[in-house]
PDB file of C-alpha atoms in Angstrom:
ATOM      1  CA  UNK A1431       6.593  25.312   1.288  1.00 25.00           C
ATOM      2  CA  UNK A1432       3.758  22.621   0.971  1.00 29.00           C
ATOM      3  CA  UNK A1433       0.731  22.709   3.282  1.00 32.00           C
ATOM      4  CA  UNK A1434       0.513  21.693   7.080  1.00 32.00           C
ATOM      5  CA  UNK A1435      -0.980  18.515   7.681  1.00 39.00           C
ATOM      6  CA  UNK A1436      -1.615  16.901  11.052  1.00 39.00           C
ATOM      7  CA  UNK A1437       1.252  15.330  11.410  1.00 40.00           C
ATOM      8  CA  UNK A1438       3.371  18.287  11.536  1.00 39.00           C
ATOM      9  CA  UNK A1439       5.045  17.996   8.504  1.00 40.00           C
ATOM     10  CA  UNK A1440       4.960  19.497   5.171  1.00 35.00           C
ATOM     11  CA  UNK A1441       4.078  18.228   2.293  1.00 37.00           C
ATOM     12  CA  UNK A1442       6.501  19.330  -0.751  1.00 38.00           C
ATOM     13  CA  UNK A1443       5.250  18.428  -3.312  1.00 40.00           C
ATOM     14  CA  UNK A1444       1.770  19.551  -2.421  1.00 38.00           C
ATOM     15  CA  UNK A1445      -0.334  21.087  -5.255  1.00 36.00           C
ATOM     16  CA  UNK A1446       1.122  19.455  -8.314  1.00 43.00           C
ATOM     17  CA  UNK A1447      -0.917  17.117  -9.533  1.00 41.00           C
ATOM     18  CA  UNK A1448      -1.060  13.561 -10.437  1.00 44.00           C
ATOM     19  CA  UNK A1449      -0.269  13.005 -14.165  1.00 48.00           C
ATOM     20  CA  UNK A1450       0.308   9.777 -16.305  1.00 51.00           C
ATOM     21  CA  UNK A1451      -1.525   6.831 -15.491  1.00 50.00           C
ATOM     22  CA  UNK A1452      -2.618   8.047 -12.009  1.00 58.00           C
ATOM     23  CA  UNK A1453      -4.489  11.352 -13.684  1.00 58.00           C
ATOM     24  CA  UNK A1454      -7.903  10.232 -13.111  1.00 61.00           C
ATOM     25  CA  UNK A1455      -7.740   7.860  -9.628  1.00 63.00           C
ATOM     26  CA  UNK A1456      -4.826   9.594  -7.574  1.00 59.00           C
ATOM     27  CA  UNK A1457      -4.794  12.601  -5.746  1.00 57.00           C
ATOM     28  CA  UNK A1458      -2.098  15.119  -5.467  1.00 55.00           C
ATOM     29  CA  UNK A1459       1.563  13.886  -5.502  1.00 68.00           C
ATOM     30  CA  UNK A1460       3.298  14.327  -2.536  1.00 76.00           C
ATOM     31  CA  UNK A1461       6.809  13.703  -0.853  1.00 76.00           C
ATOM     32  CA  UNK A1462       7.544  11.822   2.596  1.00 75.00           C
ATOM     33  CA  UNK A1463       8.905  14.757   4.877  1.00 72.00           C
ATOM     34  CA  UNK A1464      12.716  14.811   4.486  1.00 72.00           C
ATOM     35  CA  UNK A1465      12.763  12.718   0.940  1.00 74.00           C
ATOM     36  CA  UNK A1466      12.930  13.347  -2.453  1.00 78.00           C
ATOM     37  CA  UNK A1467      10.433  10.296  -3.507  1.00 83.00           C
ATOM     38  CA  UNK A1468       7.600  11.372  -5.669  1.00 85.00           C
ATOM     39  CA  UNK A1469       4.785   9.649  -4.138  1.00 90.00           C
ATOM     40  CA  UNK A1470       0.642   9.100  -5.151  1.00 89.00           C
ATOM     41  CA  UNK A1471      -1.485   8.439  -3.184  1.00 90.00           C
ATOM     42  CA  UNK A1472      -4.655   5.965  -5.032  1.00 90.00           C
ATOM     43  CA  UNK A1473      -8.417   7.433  -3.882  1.00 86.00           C
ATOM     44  CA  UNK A1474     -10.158   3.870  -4.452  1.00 88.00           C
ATOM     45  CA  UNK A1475     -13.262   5.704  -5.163  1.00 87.00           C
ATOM     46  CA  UNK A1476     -12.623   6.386  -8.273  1.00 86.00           C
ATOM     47  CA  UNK A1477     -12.209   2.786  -9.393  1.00 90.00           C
ATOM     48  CA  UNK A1478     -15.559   1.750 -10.574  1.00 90.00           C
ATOM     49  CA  UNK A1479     -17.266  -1.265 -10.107  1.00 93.00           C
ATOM     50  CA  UNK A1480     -16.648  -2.501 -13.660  1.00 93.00           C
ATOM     51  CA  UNK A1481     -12.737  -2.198 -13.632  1.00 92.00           C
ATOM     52  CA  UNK A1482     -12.651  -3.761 -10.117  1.00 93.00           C
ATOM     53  CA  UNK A1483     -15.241  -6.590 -11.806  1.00 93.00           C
ATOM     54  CA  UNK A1484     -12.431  -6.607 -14.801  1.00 94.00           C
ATOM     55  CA  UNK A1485      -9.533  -7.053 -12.126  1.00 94.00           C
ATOM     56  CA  UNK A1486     -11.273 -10.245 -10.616  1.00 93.00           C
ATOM     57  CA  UNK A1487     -11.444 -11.638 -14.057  1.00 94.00           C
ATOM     58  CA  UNK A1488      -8.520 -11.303 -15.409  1.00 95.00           C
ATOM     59  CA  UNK A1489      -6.324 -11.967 -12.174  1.00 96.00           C
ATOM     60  CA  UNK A1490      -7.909 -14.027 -10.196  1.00 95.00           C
ATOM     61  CA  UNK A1491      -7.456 -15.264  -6.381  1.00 92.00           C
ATOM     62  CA  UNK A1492      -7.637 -18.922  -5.092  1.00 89.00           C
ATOM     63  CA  UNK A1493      -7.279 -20.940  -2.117  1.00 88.00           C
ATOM     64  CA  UNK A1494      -3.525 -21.619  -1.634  1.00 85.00           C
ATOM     65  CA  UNK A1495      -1.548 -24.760  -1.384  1.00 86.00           C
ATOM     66  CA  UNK A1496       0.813 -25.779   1.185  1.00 81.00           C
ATOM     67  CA  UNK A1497       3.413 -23.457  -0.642  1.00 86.00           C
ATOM     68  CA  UNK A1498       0.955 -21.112  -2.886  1.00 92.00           C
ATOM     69  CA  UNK A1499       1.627 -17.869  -0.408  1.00 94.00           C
ATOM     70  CA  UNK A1500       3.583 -15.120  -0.267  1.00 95.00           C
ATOM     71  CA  UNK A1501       6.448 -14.556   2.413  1.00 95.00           C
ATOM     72  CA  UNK A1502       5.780 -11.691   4.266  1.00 97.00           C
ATOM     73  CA  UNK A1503       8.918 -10.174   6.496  1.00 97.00           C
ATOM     74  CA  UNK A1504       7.614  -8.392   9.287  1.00 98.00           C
ATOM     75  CA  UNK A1505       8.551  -4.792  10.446  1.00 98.00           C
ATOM     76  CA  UNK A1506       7.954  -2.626  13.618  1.00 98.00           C
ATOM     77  CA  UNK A1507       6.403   0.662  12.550  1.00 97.00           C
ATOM     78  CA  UNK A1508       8.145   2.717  15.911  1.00 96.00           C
ATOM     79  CA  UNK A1509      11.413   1.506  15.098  1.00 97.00           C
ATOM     80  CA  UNK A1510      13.579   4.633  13.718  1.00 90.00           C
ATOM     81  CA  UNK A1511      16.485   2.348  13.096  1.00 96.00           C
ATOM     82  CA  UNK A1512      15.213   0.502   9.953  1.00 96.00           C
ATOM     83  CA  UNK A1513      16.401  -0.048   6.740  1.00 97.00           C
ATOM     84  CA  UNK A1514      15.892   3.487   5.199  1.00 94.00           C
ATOM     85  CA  UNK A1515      13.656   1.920   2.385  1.00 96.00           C
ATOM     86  CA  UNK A1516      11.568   0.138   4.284  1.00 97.00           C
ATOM     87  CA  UNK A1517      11.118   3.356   6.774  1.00 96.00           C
ATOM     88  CA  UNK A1518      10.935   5.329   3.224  1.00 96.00           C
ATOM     89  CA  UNK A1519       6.972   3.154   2.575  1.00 97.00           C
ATOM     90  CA  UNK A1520       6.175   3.270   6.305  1.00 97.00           C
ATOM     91  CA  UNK A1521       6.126   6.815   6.189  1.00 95.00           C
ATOM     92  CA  UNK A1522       4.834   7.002   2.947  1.00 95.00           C
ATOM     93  CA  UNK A1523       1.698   5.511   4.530  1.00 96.00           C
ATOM     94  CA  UNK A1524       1.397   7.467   7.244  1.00 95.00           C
ATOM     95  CA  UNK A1525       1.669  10.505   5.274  1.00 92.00           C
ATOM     96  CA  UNK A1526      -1.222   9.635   2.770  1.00 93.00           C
ATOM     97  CA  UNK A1527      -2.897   8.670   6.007  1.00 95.00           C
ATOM     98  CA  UNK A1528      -2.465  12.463   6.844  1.00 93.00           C
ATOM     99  CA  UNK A1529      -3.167  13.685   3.812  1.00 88.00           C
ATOM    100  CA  UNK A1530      -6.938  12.055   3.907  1.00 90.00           C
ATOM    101  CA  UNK A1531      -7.757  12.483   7.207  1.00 94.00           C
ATOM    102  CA  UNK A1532      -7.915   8.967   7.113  1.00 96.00           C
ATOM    103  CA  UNK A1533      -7.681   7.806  11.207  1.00 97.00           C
ATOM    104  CA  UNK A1534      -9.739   4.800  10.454  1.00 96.00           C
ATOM    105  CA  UNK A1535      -9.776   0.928  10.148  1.00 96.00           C
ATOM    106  CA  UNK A1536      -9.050   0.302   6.564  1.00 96.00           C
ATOM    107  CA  UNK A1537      -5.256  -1.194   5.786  1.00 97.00           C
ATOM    108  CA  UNK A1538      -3.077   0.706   3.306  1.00 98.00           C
ATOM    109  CA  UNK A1539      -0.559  -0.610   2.057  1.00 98.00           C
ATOM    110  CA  UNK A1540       2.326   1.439  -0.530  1.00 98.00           C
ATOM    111  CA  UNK A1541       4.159  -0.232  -3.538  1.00 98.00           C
ATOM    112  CA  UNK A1542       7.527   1.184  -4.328  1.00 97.00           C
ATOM    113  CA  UNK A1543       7.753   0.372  -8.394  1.00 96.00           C
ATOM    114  CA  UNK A1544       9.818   1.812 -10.911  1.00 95.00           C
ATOM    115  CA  UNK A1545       7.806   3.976 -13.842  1.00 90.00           C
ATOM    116  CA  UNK A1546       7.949   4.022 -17.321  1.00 89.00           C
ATOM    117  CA  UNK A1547      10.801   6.724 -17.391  1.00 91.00           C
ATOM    118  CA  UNK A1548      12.979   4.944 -15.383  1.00 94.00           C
ATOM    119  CA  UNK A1549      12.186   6.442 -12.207  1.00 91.00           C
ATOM    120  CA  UNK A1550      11.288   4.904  -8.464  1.00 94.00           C
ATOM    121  CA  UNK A1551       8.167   6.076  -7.329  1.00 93.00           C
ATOM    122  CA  UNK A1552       5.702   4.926  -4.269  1.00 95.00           C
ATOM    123  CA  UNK A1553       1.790   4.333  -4.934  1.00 95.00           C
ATOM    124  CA  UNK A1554       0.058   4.312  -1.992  1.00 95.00           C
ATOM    125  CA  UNK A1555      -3.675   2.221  -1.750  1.00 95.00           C
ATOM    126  CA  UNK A1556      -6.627   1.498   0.965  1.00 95.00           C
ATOM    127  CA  UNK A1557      -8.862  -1.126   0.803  1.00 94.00           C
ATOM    128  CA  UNK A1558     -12.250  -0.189   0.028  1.00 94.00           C
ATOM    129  CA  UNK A1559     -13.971  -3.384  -1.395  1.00 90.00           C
ATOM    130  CA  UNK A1560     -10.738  -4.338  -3.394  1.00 93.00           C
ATOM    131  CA  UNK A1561      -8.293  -5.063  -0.708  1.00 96.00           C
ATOM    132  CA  UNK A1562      -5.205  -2.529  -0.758  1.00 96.00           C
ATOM    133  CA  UNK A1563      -2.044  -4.373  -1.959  1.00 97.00           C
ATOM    134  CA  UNK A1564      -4.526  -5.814  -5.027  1.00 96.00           C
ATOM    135  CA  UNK A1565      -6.042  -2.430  -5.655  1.00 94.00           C
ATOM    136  CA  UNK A1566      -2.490  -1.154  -6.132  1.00 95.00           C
ATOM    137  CA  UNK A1567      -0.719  -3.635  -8.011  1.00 96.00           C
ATOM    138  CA  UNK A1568      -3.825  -3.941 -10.000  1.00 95.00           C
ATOM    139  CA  UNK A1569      -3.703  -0.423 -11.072  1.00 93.00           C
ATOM    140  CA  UNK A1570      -0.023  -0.484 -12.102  1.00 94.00           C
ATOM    141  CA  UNK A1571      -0.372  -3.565 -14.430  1.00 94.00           C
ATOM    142  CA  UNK A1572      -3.205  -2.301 -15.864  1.00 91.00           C
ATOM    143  CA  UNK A1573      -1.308   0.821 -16.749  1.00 88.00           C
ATOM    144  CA  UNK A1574       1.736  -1.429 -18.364  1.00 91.00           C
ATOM    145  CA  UNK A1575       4.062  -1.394 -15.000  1.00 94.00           C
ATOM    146  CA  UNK A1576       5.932  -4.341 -16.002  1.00 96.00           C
ATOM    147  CA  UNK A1577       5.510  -7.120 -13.019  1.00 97.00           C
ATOM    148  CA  UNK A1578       9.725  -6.655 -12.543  1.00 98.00           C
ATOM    149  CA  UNK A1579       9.082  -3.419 -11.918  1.00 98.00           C
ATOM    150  CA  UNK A1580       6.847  -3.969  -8.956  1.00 98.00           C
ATOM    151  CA  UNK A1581       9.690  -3.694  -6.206  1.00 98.00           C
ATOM    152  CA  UNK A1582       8.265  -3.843  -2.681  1.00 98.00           C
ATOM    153  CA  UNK A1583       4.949  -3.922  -0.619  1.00 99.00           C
ATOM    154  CA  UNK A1584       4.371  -2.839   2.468  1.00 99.00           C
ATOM    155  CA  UNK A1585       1.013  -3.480   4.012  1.00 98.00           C
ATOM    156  CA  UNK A1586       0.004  -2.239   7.545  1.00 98.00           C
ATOM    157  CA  UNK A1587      -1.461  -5.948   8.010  1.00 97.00           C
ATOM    158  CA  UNK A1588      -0.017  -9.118   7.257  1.00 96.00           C
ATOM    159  CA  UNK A1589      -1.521 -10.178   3.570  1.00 95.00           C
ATOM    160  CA  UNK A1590      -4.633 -12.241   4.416  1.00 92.00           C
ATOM    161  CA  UNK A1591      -5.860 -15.738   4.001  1.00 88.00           C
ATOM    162  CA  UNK A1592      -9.654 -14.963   4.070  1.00 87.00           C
ATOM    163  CA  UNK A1593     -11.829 -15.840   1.166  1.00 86.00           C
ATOM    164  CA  UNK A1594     -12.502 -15.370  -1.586  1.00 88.00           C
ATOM    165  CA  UNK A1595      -9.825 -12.679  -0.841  1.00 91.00           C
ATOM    166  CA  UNK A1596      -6.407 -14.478  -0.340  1.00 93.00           C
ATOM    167  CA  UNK A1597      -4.072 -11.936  -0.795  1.00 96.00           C
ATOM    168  CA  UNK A1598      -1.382 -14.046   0.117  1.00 95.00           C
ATOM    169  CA  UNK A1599      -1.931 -16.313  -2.550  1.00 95.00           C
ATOM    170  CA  UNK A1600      -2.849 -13.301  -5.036  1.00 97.00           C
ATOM    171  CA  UNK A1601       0.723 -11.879  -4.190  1.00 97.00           C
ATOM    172  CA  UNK A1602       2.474 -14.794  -5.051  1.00 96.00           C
ATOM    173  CA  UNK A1603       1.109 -15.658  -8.012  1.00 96.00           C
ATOM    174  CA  UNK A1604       0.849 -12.337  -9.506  1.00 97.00           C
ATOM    175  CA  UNK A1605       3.554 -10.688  -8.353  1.00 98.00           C
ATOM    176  CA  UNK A1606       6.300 -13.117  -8.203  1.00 95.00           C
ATOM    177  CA  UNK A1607       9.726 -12.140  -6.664  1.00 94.00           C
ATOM    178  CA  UNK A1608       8.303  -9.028  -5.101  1.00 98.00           C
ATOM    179  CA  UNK A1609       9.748  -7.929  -1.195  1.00 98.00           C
ATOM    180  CA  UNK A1610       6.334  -7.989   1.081  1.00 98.00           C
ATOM    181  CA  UNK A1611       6.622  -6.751   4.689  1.00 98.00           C
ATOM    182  CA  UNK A1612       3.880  -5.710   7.078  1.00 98.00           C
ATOM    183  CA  UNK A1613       3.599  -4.618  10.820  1.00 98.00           C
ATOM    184  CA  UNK A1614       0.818  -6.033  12.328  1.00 97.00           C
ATOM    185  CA  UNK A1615       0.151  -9.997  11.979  1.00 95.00           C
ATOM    186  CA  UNK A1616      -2.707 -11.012  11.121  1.00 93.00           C
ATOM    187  CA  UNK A1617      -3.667 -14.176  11.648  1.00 82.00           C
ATOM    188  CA  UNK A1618      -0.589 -15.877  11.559  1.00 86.00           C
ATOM    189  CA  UNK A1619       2.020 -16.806  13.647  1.00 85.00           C
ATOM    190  CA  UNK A1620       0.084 -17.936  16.352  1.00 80.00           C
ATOM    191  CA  UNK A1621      -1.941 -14.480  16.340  1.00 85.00           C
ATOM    192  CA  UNK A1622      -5.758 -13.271  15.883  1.00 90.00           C
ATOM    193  CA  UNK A1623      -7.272 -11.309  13.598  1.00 92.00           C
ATOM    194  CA  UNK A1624      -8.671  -9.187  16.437  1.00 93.00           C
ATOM    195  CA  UNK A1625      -5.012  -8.506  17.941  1.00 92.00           C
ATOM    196  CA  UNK A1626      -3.918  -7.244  14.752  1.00 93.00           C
ATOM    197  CA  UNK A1627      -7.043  -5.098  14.887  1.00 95.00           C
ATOM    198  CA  UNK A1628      -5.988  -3.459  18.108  1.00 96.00           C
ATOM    199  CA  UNK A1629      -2.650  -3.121  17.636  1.00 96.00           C
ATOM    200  CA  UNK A1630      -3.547  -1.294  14.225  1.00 97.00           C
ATOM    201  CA  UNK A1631      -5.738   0.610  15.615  1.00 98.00           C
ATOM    202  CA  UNK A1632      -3.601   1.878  18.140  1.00 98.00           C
ATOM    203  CA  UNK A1633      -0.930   2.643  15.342  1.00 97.00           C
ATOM    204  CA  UNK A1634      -3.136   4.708  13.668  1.00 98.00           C
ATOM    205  CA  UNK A1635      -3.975   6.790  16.514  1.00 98.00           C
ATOM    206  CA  UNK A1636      -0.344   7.702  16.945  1.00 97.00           C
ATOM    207  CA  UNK A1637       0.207   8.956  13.904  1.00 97.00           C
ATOM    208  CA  UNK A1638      -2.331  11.918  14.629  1.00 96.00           C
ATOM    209  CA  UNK A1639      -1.045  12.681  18.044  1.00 91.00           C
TER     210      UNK A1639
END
């Protein structure tokens, strides 16, 4: 049986440890509760300053055109009745959330990919500096995850448009083809920033109650 964690579920893959190419910047695999789906979960404080300097270099954001950003499909967090996968990085998420303690502001955002032996597995990111999808993907490609390989992103909020940032134009243009989907908009559709703020906020509170 894994350990206990806040949420009240268990964690079963809890105490092997990260191997490959997330050895030195992931903690512990774990599994989502009632899945088989080897998940990692990225601690962005192990990425020093001069990858992250290498990452802006060598894949670069810019202010998007009229049809230079990503299409993002939005998904409601509470809603038990999704598609299973996209429940499968929701809860991925909130389970990495549990496993760090990590009740605060910062977005995370997972990336289902498929690794080098053939197998689907889930990295999950925060933003810390680097925001999370790019700290992520960023990771993966670095580590020879072929770009076709990069599945699906889910991101708590909707990838920005805020400079020199532009994640929405970094998707797109680095990650062609790949299925974004987020919960909270932010910024778009006629929203604020500051909604999105609040209703993330109060997401994040209910996964530790």
């Amino acid at each position: 049986m894994g350990k206990p964690n806040k949420g009240g579920g268990t964690t079963k893959a809890a105490g092997k440890a990260a191997s490959g190419i997330f050895a030195k910047c992931a903690d512990k695999l774990f599994r989502v509760p009632g899945t088989k789906r080897d998940v990692y979960r990225l601690d962005p404080k192990k990425i020093d300053s001069k990858t992250r300097d290498e990452w802006r270099k060598k894949r670069p954001s810019n202010k998007p055109g009229p049809n230079d950003k990503v299409t993002s499909r939005k998904v409601d967090p509470y809603d038990k009745n999704l598609d299973p996968k996209d429940r499968e990085l929701i809860d991925a998420v909130k389970e990495a959330r549990r496993q760090a303690n990590a009740d605060g502001g910062d977005n995370f955002a997972a990336i289902r990919f498929v690794d080098k032996d053939g197998q689907e597995r889930i990295l999950v990111a925060s933003s810390d500096g680097v925001h999370s999808e790019r700290m992520g993907a960023n990771l993966l490609l670095d580590n020879g995850i072929d770009v076709k390989d990069i599945k699906q992103i889910y991101t708590e909020r909707s990838p920005c448009d805020i400079n020199p940032s532009y994640c929405d134009q970094w998707i797109k243009r680095h990650l062609p083809g790949v299925d974004v989907l987020h919960s909270f908009d932010y910024g778009i559709n006629g929203t604020s920033r500051s909604q999105a703020n609040s209703e993330h906020r109060k997401w994040v509170r209910s996964i530790f109650t």
